[in-house]
Amino acid sequence: AQKVTQAQTEISVVEKEDVTLDCVYETRDTTYYLFWYKQPPSGELVFLIRRNSFDEQNEISGRYSWNFQKSTSSFNFTITASQVVDSAVYFCALAGGSARQLTFGSGTQLTVLP
Amino acid sequence: ETGVTQTPRHLVMGMTNKKSLKCEQHLGHNAMYWYKQSAKKPLELMFVYSLEERVENNSVPSRFSPECPNSSHLFLHLHTLQPEDSALYLCASSQDAFGLSTDTQYFGPGTRLTVL
């Protein structure tokens, strides 16, 4: 069975602080994919990144960066110099060959205060 | 229109009403999905359609009835719903009909449903 754990239910930071959202996953598949989505108050899930299990290089996209560590089954997401517009619920998700559906974590509510 | 659109954005209905949710994707994708997002619960996959054929049905009550007339449109027909069915219903689509679980899914803005 696949499982995604986002232990941080809510995080609150002040604008310009850096913040890291944790994601730990469980799977028996050797090939799998990890995702991050952002859900602002409007409701739409916005795709941020997709990473396959064979690519452990860290990724940076503007103020966003992702740290994939297979050894600890983690795929953490860092926002540098956070902004109020980053306030949203962030979901980590896992997809693998044995499961025919995307498994989502419970989400982390990030609030960035001005 | 671009991406995935959903109508209506908000819907209030009584338990005896019949209504339909509509989803349209403008991405040329081959698979479409319905999810339910309730407060304090993870996203729940309800249905998956690939090339207009239903391929997944995750033990959803029969009061929810999906329809996929073509690869761009997906409907969710609702009848005799219960108050606990109140939730955000999200539609998504993905490119590859055969890599259903691993392909990136793109989501619409959702329909906020309230059942009185």
PDB file of C-alpha atoms in Angstrom:
ATOM      1  CA  ALA A   1       0.000   0.000   0.000  1.00  0.00           C
ATOM      2  CA  GLN A   2       1.141   3.521  -0.694  1.00  0.00           C
ATOM      3  CA  LYS A   3       1.074   6.296   1.868  1.00  0.00           C
ATOM      4  CA  VAL A   4       2.016   9.972   2.003  1.00  0.00           C
ATOM      5  CA  THR A   5       2.488  11.753   5.311  1.00  0.00           C
ATOM      6  CA  GLN A   6       2.548  15.492   5.721  1.00  0.00           C
ATOM      7  CA  ALA A   7       3.060  15.834   9.443  1.00  0.00           C
ATOM      8  CA  GLN A   8       2.758  19.624   9.496  1.00  0.00           C
ATOM      9  CA  THR A   9      -0.931  20.436   9.515  1.00  0.00           C
ATOM     10  CA  GLU A  10      -0.470  24.208   9.716  1.00  0.00           C
ATOM     11  CA  ILE A  11       2.535  26.492   9.413  1.00  0.00           C
ATOM     12  CA  SER A  12       2.576  30.227   9.932  1.00  0.00           C
ATOM     13  CA  VAL A  13       5.518  32.443   8.927  1.00  0.00           C
ATOM     14  CA  VAL A  14       6.162  36.111   8.460  1.00  0.00           C
ATOM     15  CA  GLU A  15       6.762  37.428   4.974  1.00  0.00           C
ATOM     16  CA  LYS A  16      10.326  37.011   3.678  1.00  0.00           C
ATOM     17  CA  GLU A  17      11.039  34.061   5.928  1.00  0.00           C
ATOM     18  CA  ASP A  18      12.048  30.750   4.371  1.00  0.00           C
ATOM     19  CA  VAL A  19       9.756  27.804   5.043  1.00  0.00           C
ATOM     20  CA  THR A  20      10.091  24.063   4.423  1.00  0.00           C
ATOM     21  CA  LEU A  21       7.114  21.763   4.001  1.00  0.00           C
ATOM     22  CA  ASP A  22       7.822  18.131   4.805  1.00  0.00           C
ATOM     23  CA  CYS A  23       6.630  15.099   2.863  1.00  0.00           C
ATOM     24  CA  VAL A  24       7.403  11.474   3.735  1.00  0.00           C
ATOM     25  CA  TYR A  25       6.170   8.638   1.560  1.00  0.00           C
ATOM     26  CA  GLU A  26       5.877   4.855   1.644  1.00  0.00           C
ATOM     27  CA  THR A  27       5.824   2.595  -1.372  1.00  0.00           C
ATOM     28  CA  ARG A  28       7.054  -0.843  -2.429  1.00  0.00           C
ATOM     29  CA  ASP A  29       7.401   0.193  -6.051  1.00  0.00           C
ATOM     30  CA  THR A  30      10.884   0.802  -7.416  1.00  0.00           C
ATOM     31  CA  THR A  31       9.511   3.178 -10.018  1.00  0.00           C
ATOM     32  CA  TYR A  32       7.269   5.908  -8.745  1.00  0.00           C
ATOM     33  CA  TYR A  33       6.520   9.594  -9.134  1.00  0.00           C
ATOM     34  CA  LEU A  34       6.187  12.359  -6.576  1.00  0.00           C
ATOM     35  CA  PHE A  35       4.192  15.543  -6.976  1.00  0.00           C
ATOM     36  CA  TRP A  36       3.514  18.789  -5.195  1.00  0.00           C
ATOM     37  CA  TYR A  37       0.329  20.781  -5.691  1.00  0.00           C
ATOM     38  CA  LYS A  38      -0.753  24.155  -4.316  1.00  0.00           C
ATOM     39  CA  GLN A  39      -4.389  24.848  -3.427  1.00  0.00           C
ATOM     40  CA  PRO A  40      -5.105  28.550  -2.871  1.00  0.00           C
ATOM     41  CA  PRO A  41      -8.397  29.665  -1.289  1.00  0.00           C
ATOM     42  CA  SER A  42     -10.022  29.670  -4.750  1.00  0.00           C
ATOM     43  CA  GLY A  43      -9.954  25.864  -4.623  1.00  0.00           C
ATOM     44  CA  GLU A  44      -8.064  24.857  -7.744  1.00  0.00           C
ATOM     45  CA  LEU A  45      -5.121  22.508  -7.282  1.00  0.00           C
ATOM     46  CA  VAL A  46      -2.159  24.017  -9.101  1.00  0.00           C
ATOM     47  CA  PHE A  47       0.539  21.620 -10.270  1.00  0.00           C
ATOM     48  CA  LEU A  48       4.032  22.565  -9.062  1.00  0.00           C
ATOM     49  CA  ILE A  49       6.371  19.664  -9.767  1.00  0.00           C
ATOM     50  CA  ARG A  50       6.569  16.003 -10.823  1.00  0.00           C
ATOM     51  CA  ARG A  51       9.676  14.000 -10.033  1.00  0.00           C
ATOM     52  CA  ASN A  52      10.444  10.358 -10.818  1.00  0.00           C
ATOM     53  CA  SER A  53      12.174   7.993  -8.421  1.00  0.00           C
ATOM     54  CA  PHE A  54      15.332   7.722 -10.531  1.00  0.00           C
ATOM     55  CA  ASP A  55      16.061  11.414 -10.471  1.00  0.00           C
ATOM     56  CA  GLU A  56      17.377  12.489  -7.094  1.00  0.00           C
ATOM     57  CA  GLN A  57      18.713  15.820  -8.213  1.00  0.00           C
ATOM     58  CA  ASN A  58      17.327  18.728  -6.276  1.00  0.00           C
ATOM     59  CA  GLU A  59      15.240  21.135  -8.275  1.00  0.00           C
ATOM     60  CA  ILE A  60      14.972  24.898  -8.053  1.00  0.00           C
ATOM     61  CA  SER A  61      12.352  27.028  -9.726  1.00  0.00           C
ATOM     62  CA  GLY A  62      12.513  30.668  -8.711  1.00  0.00           C
ATOM     63  CA  ARG A  63      11.769  30.863  -4.982  1.00  0.00           C
ATOM     64  CA  TYR A  64      10.718  27.197  -4.896  1.00  0.00           C
ATOM     65  CA  SER A  65      13.078  24.278  -4.348  1.00  0.00           C
ATOM     66  CA  TRP A  66      12.598  20.586  -3.751  1.00  0.00           C
ATOM     67  CA  ASN A  67      14.841  18.146  -1.896  1.00  0.00           C
ATOM     68  CA  PHE A  68      14.312  14.501  -2.842  1.00  0.00           C
ATOM     69  CA  GLN A  69      16.024  12.016  -0.507  1.00  0.00           C
ATOM     70  CA  LYS A  70      15.363   8.401  -1.377  1.00  0.00           C
ATOM     71  CA  SER A  71      17.291   7.196   1.671  1.00  0.00           C
ATOM     72  CA  THR A  72      14.751   8.822   3.985  1.00  0.00           C
ATOM     73  CA  SER A  73      11.757   8.549   1.612  1.00  0.00           C
ATOM     74  CA  SER A  74      11.263  12.274   1.736  1.00  0.00           C
ATOM     75  CA  PHE A  75      10.418  14.931  -0.830  1.00  0.00           C
ATOM     76  CA  ASN A  76      10.509  18.260   0.970  1.00  0.00           C
ATOM     77  CA  PHE A  77       9.501  21.607  -0.478  1.00  0.00           C
ATOM     78  CA  THR A  78      11.133  24.901   0.457  1.00  0.00           C
ATOM     79  CA  ILE A  79       9.854  28.378  -0.298  1.00  0.00           C
ATOM     80  CA  THR A  80      12.524  31.044  -0.019  1.00  0.00           C
ATOM     81  CA  ALA A  81      11.611  34.604   0.932  1.00  0.00           C
ATOM     82  CA  SER A  82       7.948  33.731   1.363  1.00  0.00           C
ATOM     83  CA  GLN A  83       5.224  36.100   0.206  1.00  0.00           C
ATOM     84  CA  VAL A  84       1.608  36.580   1.265  1.00  0.00           C
ATOM     85  CA  VAL A  85       0.507  35.100  -2.078  1.00  0.00           C
ATOM     86  CA  ASP A  86       2.172  31.829  -1.069  1.00  0.00           C
ATOM     87  CA  SER A  87      -0.564  31.317   1.527  1.00  0.00           C
ATOM     88  CA  ALA A  88      -2.360  28.114   0.510  1.00  0.00           C
ATOM     89  CA  VAL A  89      -2.710  24.443   1.280  1.00  0.00           C
ATOM     90  CA  TYR A  90       0.134  22.415  -0.195  1.00  0.00           C
ATOM     91  CA  PHE A  91      -0.304  18.756  -1.070  1.00  0.00           C
ATOM     92  CA  CYS A  92       2.345  16.145  -1.670  1.00  0.00           C
ATOM     93  CA  ALA A  93       1.268  13.139  -3.754  1.00  0.00           C
ATOM     94  CA  LEU A  94       2.666   9.796  -4.846  1.00  0.00           C
ATOM     95  CA  ALA A  95       1.972   7.665  -7.917  1.00  0.00           C
ATOM     96  CA  GLY A  96       3.428   4.256  -8.602  1.00  0.00           C
ATOM     97  CA  GLY A  97       2.973   1.262 -10.840  1.00  0.00           C
ATOM     98  CA  SER A  98       1.172  -0.968  -8.372  1.00  0.00           C
ATOM     99  CA  ALA A  99      -1.470   1.603  -7.488  1.00  0.00           C
ATOM    100  CA  ARG A 100      -3.687   2.905 -10.225  1.00  0.00           C
ATOM    101  CA  GLN A 101      -4.360   6.180  -8.516  1.00  0.00           C
ATOM    102  CA  LEU A 102      -2.587   9.188  -7.093  1.00  0.00           C
ATOM    103  CA  THR A 103      -2.170   9.031  -3.311  1.00  0.00           C
ATOM    104  CA  PHE A 104      -2.365  12.449  -1.660  1.00  0.00           C
ATOM    105  CA  GLY A 105      -1.105  13.549   1.718  1.00  0.00           C
ATOM    106  CA  SER A 106      -3.461  15.395   4.015  1.00  0.00           C
ATOM    107  CA  GLY A 107      -1.960  18.753   3.112  1.00  0.00           C
ATOM    108  CA  THR A 108      -0.157  21.554   4.955  1.00  0.00           C
ATOM    109  CA  GLN A 109      -1.896  24.892   5.413  1.00  0.00           C
ATOM    110  CA  LEU A 110       0.716  27.616   4.978  1.00  0.00           C
ATOM    111  CA  THR A 111      -0.106  31.122   6.142  1.00  0.00           C
ATOM    112  CA  VAL A 112       2.310  33.915   5.305  1.00  0.00           C
ATOM    113  CA  LEU A 113       1.703  37.000   7.392  1.00  0.00           C
ATOM    114  CA  PRO A 114       2.577  40.490   6.142  1.00  0.00           C
TER     115      PRO A 114
ATOM    116  CA  GLU B   1     -10.904  28.980 -22.327  1.00  0.00           C
ATOM    117  CA  THR B   2      -7.751  27.243 -21.220  1.00  0.00           C
ATOM    118  CA  GLY B   3      -6.956  24.366 -18.886  1.00  0.00           C
ATOM    119  CA  VAL B   4      -9.761  22.633 -17.048  1.00  0.00           C
ATOM    120  CA  THR B   5     -13.034  24.412 -16.396  1.00  0.00           C
ATOM    121  CA  GLN B   6     -15.886  23.409 -14.127  1.00  0.00           C
ATOM    122  CA  THR B   7     -19.449  24.643 -13.844  1.00  0.00           C
ATOM    123  CA  PRO B   8     -21.161  25.647 -11.716  1.00  0.00           C
ATOM    124  CA  ARG B   9     -18.612  26.930  -9.220  1.00  0.00           C
ATOM    125  CA  HIS B  10     -21.153  26.823  -6.402  1.00  0.00           C
ATOM    126  CA  LEU B  11     -24.269  24.700  -6.048  1.00  0.00           C
ATOM    127  CA  VAL B  12     -26.843  24.435  -3.278  1.00  0.00           C
ATOM    128  CA  MET B  13     -29.357  21.636  -3.597  1.00  0.00           C
ATOM    129  CA  GLY B  14     -31.976  19.861  -1.560  1.00  0.00           C
ATOM    130  CA  MET B  15     -31.854  16.164  -0.884  1.00  0.00           C
ATOM    131  CA  THR B  16     -34.551  15.427  -3.455  1.00  0.00           C
ATOM    132  CA  ASN B  17     -33.071  17.499  -6.277  1.00  0.00           C
ATOM    133  CA  LYS B  18     -31.295  16.259  -9.375  1.00  0.00           C
ATOM    134  CA  LYS B  19     -28.380  18.299 -10.639  1.00  0.00           C
ATOM    135  CA  SER B  20     -25.284  17.831 -12.773  1.00  0.00           C
ATOM    136  CA  LEU B  21     -21.709  19.052 -12.509  1.00  0.00           C
ATOM    137  CA  LYS B  22     -19.849  19.738 -15.707  1.00  0.00           C
ATOM    138  CA  CYS B  23     -16.138  19.585 -16.461  1.00  0.00           C
ATOM    139  CA  GLU B  24     -14.407  20.495 -19.680  1.00  0.00           C
ATOM    140  CA  GLN B  25     -10.724  20.194 -20.500  1.00  0.00           C
ATOM    141  CA  HIS B  26      -9.056  22.198 -23.234  1.00  0.00           C
ATOM    142  CA  LEU B  27      -5.701  20.415 -23.050  1.00  0.00           C
ATOM    143  CA  GLY B  28      -6.220  17.613 -25.546  1.00  0.00           C
ATOM    144  CA  HIS B  29      -5.919  15.030 -22.777  1.00  0.00           C
ATOM    145  CA  ASN B  30      -7.205  11.462 -22.880  1.00  0.00           C
ATOM    146  CA  ALA B  31      -8.082  10.798 -19.249  1.00  0.00           C
ATOM    147  CA  MET B  32     -10.428  12.599 -16.865  1.00  0.00           C
ATOM    148  CA  TYR B  33     -11.091  12.231 -13.147  1.00  0.00           C
ATOM    149  CA  TRP B  34     -13.594  13.181 -10.454  1.00  0.00           C
ATOM    150  CA  TYR B  35     -12.372  13.799  -6.905  1.00  0.00           C
ATOM    151  CA  LYS B  36     -14.216  14.664  -3.721  1.00  0.00           C
ATOM    152  CA  GLN B  37     -12.576  16.926  -1.155  1.00  0.00           C
ATOM    153  CA  SER B  38     -14.329  17.090   2.208  1.00  0.00           C
ATOM    154  CA  ALA B  39     -13.205  19.237   5.115  1.00  0.00           C
ATOM    155  CA  LYS B  40     -10.437  17.629   7.147  1.00  0.00           C
ATOM    156  CA  LYS B  41     -10.155  14.647   4.772  1.00  0.00           C
ATOM    157  CA  PRO B  42      -7.669  13.744   2.045  1.00  0.00           C
ATOM    158  CA  LEU B  43      -8.752  13.983  -1.549  1.00  0.00           C
ATOM    159  CA  GLU B  44     -10.831  10.974  -2.542  1.00  0.00           C
ATOM    160  CA  LEU B  45     -10.745   9.670  -6.086  1.00  0.00           C
ATOM    161  CA  MET B  46     -14.259   8.873  -7.267  1.00  0.00           C
ATOM    162  CA  PHE B  47     -14.080   7.987 -10.955  1.00  0.00           C
ATOM    163  CA  VAL B  48     -11.539   7.737 -13.762  1.00  0.00           C
ATOM    164  CA  TYR B  49     -12.292   7.773 -17.469  1.00  0.00           C
ATOM    165  CA  SER B  50      -9.712   6.872 -20.078  1.00  0.00           C
ATOM    166  CA  LEU B  51     -10.590   7.401 -23.737  1.00  0.00           C
ATOM    167  CA  GLU B  52     -14.213   7.783 -22.624  1.00  0.00           C
ATOM    168  CA  GLU B  53     -14.286   4.396 -20.881  1.00  0.00           C
ATOM    169  CA  ARG B  54     -14.702   4.203 -17.123  1.00  0.00           C
ATOM    170  CA  VAL B  55     -11.634   2.466 -15.711  1.00  0.00           C
ATOM    171  CA  GLU B  56     -11.937   3.169 -11.997  1.00  0.00           C
ATOM    172  CA  ASN B  57     -14.932   3.398  -9.705  1.00  0.00           C
ATOM    173  CA  ASN B  58     -13.865   3.660  -6.104  1.00  0.00           C
ATOM    174  CA  SER B  59     -16.922   2.320  -4.303  1.00  0.00           C
ATOM    175  CA  VAL B  60     -18.897   5.477  -4.872  1.00  0.00           C
ATOM    176  CA  PRO B  61     -22.605   5.437  -3.929  1.00  0.00           C
ATOM    177  CA  SER B  62     -24.982   5.114  -6.850  1.00  0.00           C
ATOM    178  CA  ARG B  63     -26.449   8.542  -6.154  1.00  0.00           C
ATOM    179  CA  PHE B  64     -23.363   9.801  -8.016  1.00  0.00           C
ATOM    180  CA  SER B  65     -23.462   8.920 -11.708  1.00  0.00           C
ATOM    181  CA  PRO B  66     -20.640   9.930 -14.053  1.00  0.00           C
ATOM    182  CA  GLU B  67     -20.871  10.431 -17.779  1.00  0.00           C
ATOM    183  CA  CYS B  68     -18.088  10.989 -20.304  1.00  0.00           C
ATOM    184  CA  PRO B  69     -19.547  11.669 -23.764  1.00  0.00           C
ATOM    185  CA  ASN B  70     -16.137  12.500 -25.268  1.00  0.00           C
ATOM    186  CA  SER B  71     -12.566  12.987 -24.144  1.00  0.00           C
ATOM    187  CA  SER B  72     -13.088  16.699 -23.468  1.00  0.00           C
ATOM    188  CA  HIS B  73     -16.215  16.554 -21.324  1.00  0.00           C
ATOM    189  CA  LEU B  74     -17.062  14.875 -18.053  1.00  0.00           C
ATOM    190  CA  PHE B  75     -20.276  15.115 -16.071  1.00  0.00           C
ATOM    191  CA  LEU B  76     -21.258  14.079 -12.577  1.00  0.00           C
ATOM    192  CA  HIS B  77     -25.002  13.563 -12.220  1.00  0.00           C
ATOM    193  CA  LEU B  78     -26.314  13.934  -8.695  1.00  0.00           C
ATOM    194  CA  HIS B  79     -29.604  12.687  -7.256  1.00  0.00           C
ATOM    195  CA  THR B  80     -31.042  12.181  -3.767  1.00  0.00           C
ATOM    196  CA  LEU B  81     -27.838  13.328  -2.121  1.00  0.00           C
ATOM    197  CA  GLN B  82     -27.214  13.427   1.619  1.00  0.00           C
ATOM    198  CA  PRO B  83     -25.887  16.355   3.665  1.00  0.00           C
ATOM    199  CA  GLU B  84     -22.596  14.478   4.127  1.00  0.00           C
ATOM    200  CA  ASP B  85     -22.095  14.726   0.366  1.00  0.00           C
ATOM    201  CA  SER B  86     -21.440  18.445   0.799  1.00  0.00           C
ATOM    202  CA  ALA B  87     -17.857  18.977  -0.393  1.00  0.00           C
ATOM    203  CA  LEU B  88     -15.651  20.453  -3.074  1.00  0.00           C
ATOM    204  CA  TYR B  89     -15.824  18.330  -6.222  1.00  0.00           C
ATOM    205  CA  LEU B  90     -12.727  18.582  -8.345  1.00  0.00           C
ATOM    206  CA  CYS B  91     -12.258  17.486 -11.914  1.00  0.00           C
ATOM    207  CA  ALA B  92      -8.842  16.706 -13.378  1.00  0.00           C
ATOM    208  CA  SER B  93      -7.377  15.529 -16.659  1.00  0.00           C
ATOM    209  CA  SER B  94      -4.126  13.928 -17.774  1.00  0.00           C
ATOM    210  CA  GLN B  95      -2.458  13.358 -21.098  1.00  0.00           C
ATOM    211  CA  ASP B  96      -1.785   9.671 -21.349  1.00  0.00           C
ATOM    212  CA  ALA B  97      -4.661   7.240 -21.253  1.00  0.00           C
ATOM    213  CA  PHE B  98      -2.357   4.374 -20.306  1.00  0.00           C
ATOM    214  CA  GLY B  99      -0.117   5.955 -17.673  1.00  0.00           C
ATOM    215  CA  LEU B 100      -3.078   6.935 -15.598  1.00  0.00           C
ATOM    216  CA  SER B 101      -1.574   6.991 -12.177  1.00  0.00           C
ATOM    217  CA  THR B 102       1.829   8.453 -13.022  1.00  0.00           C
ATOM    218  CA  ASP B 103       0.872  11.169 -15.474  1.00  0.00           C
ATOM    219  CA  THR B 104       0.546  14.716 -14.190  1.00  0.00           C
ATOM    220  CA  GLN B 105      -3.056  15.587 -13.465  1.00  0.00           C
ATOM    221  CA  TYR B 106      -4.297  19.124 -14.076  1.00  0.00           C
ATOM    222  CA  PHE B 107      -7.205  20.244 -11.967  1.00  0.00           C
ATOM    223  CA  GLY B 108     -10.158  22.525 -12.454  1.00  0.00           C
ATOM    224  CA  PRO B 109     -11.308  25.097  -9.885  1.00  0.00           C
ATOM    225  CA  GLY B 110     -13.911  22.774  -8.400  1.00  0.00           C
ATOM    226  CA  THR B 111     -17.620  22.970  -7.621  1.00  0.00           C
ATOM    227  CA  ARG B 112     -18.492  23.779  -4.038  1.00  0.00           C
ATOM    228  CA  LEU B 113     -21.589  21.658  -3.329  1.00  0.00           C
ATOM    229  CA  THR B 114     -23.872  22.168  -0.360  1.00  0.00           C
ATOM    230  CA  VAL B 115     -26.666  19.673   0.271  1.00  0.00           C
ATOM    231  CA  LEU B 116     -29.418  20.920   2.539  1.00  0.00           C
TER     232      LEU B 116
END
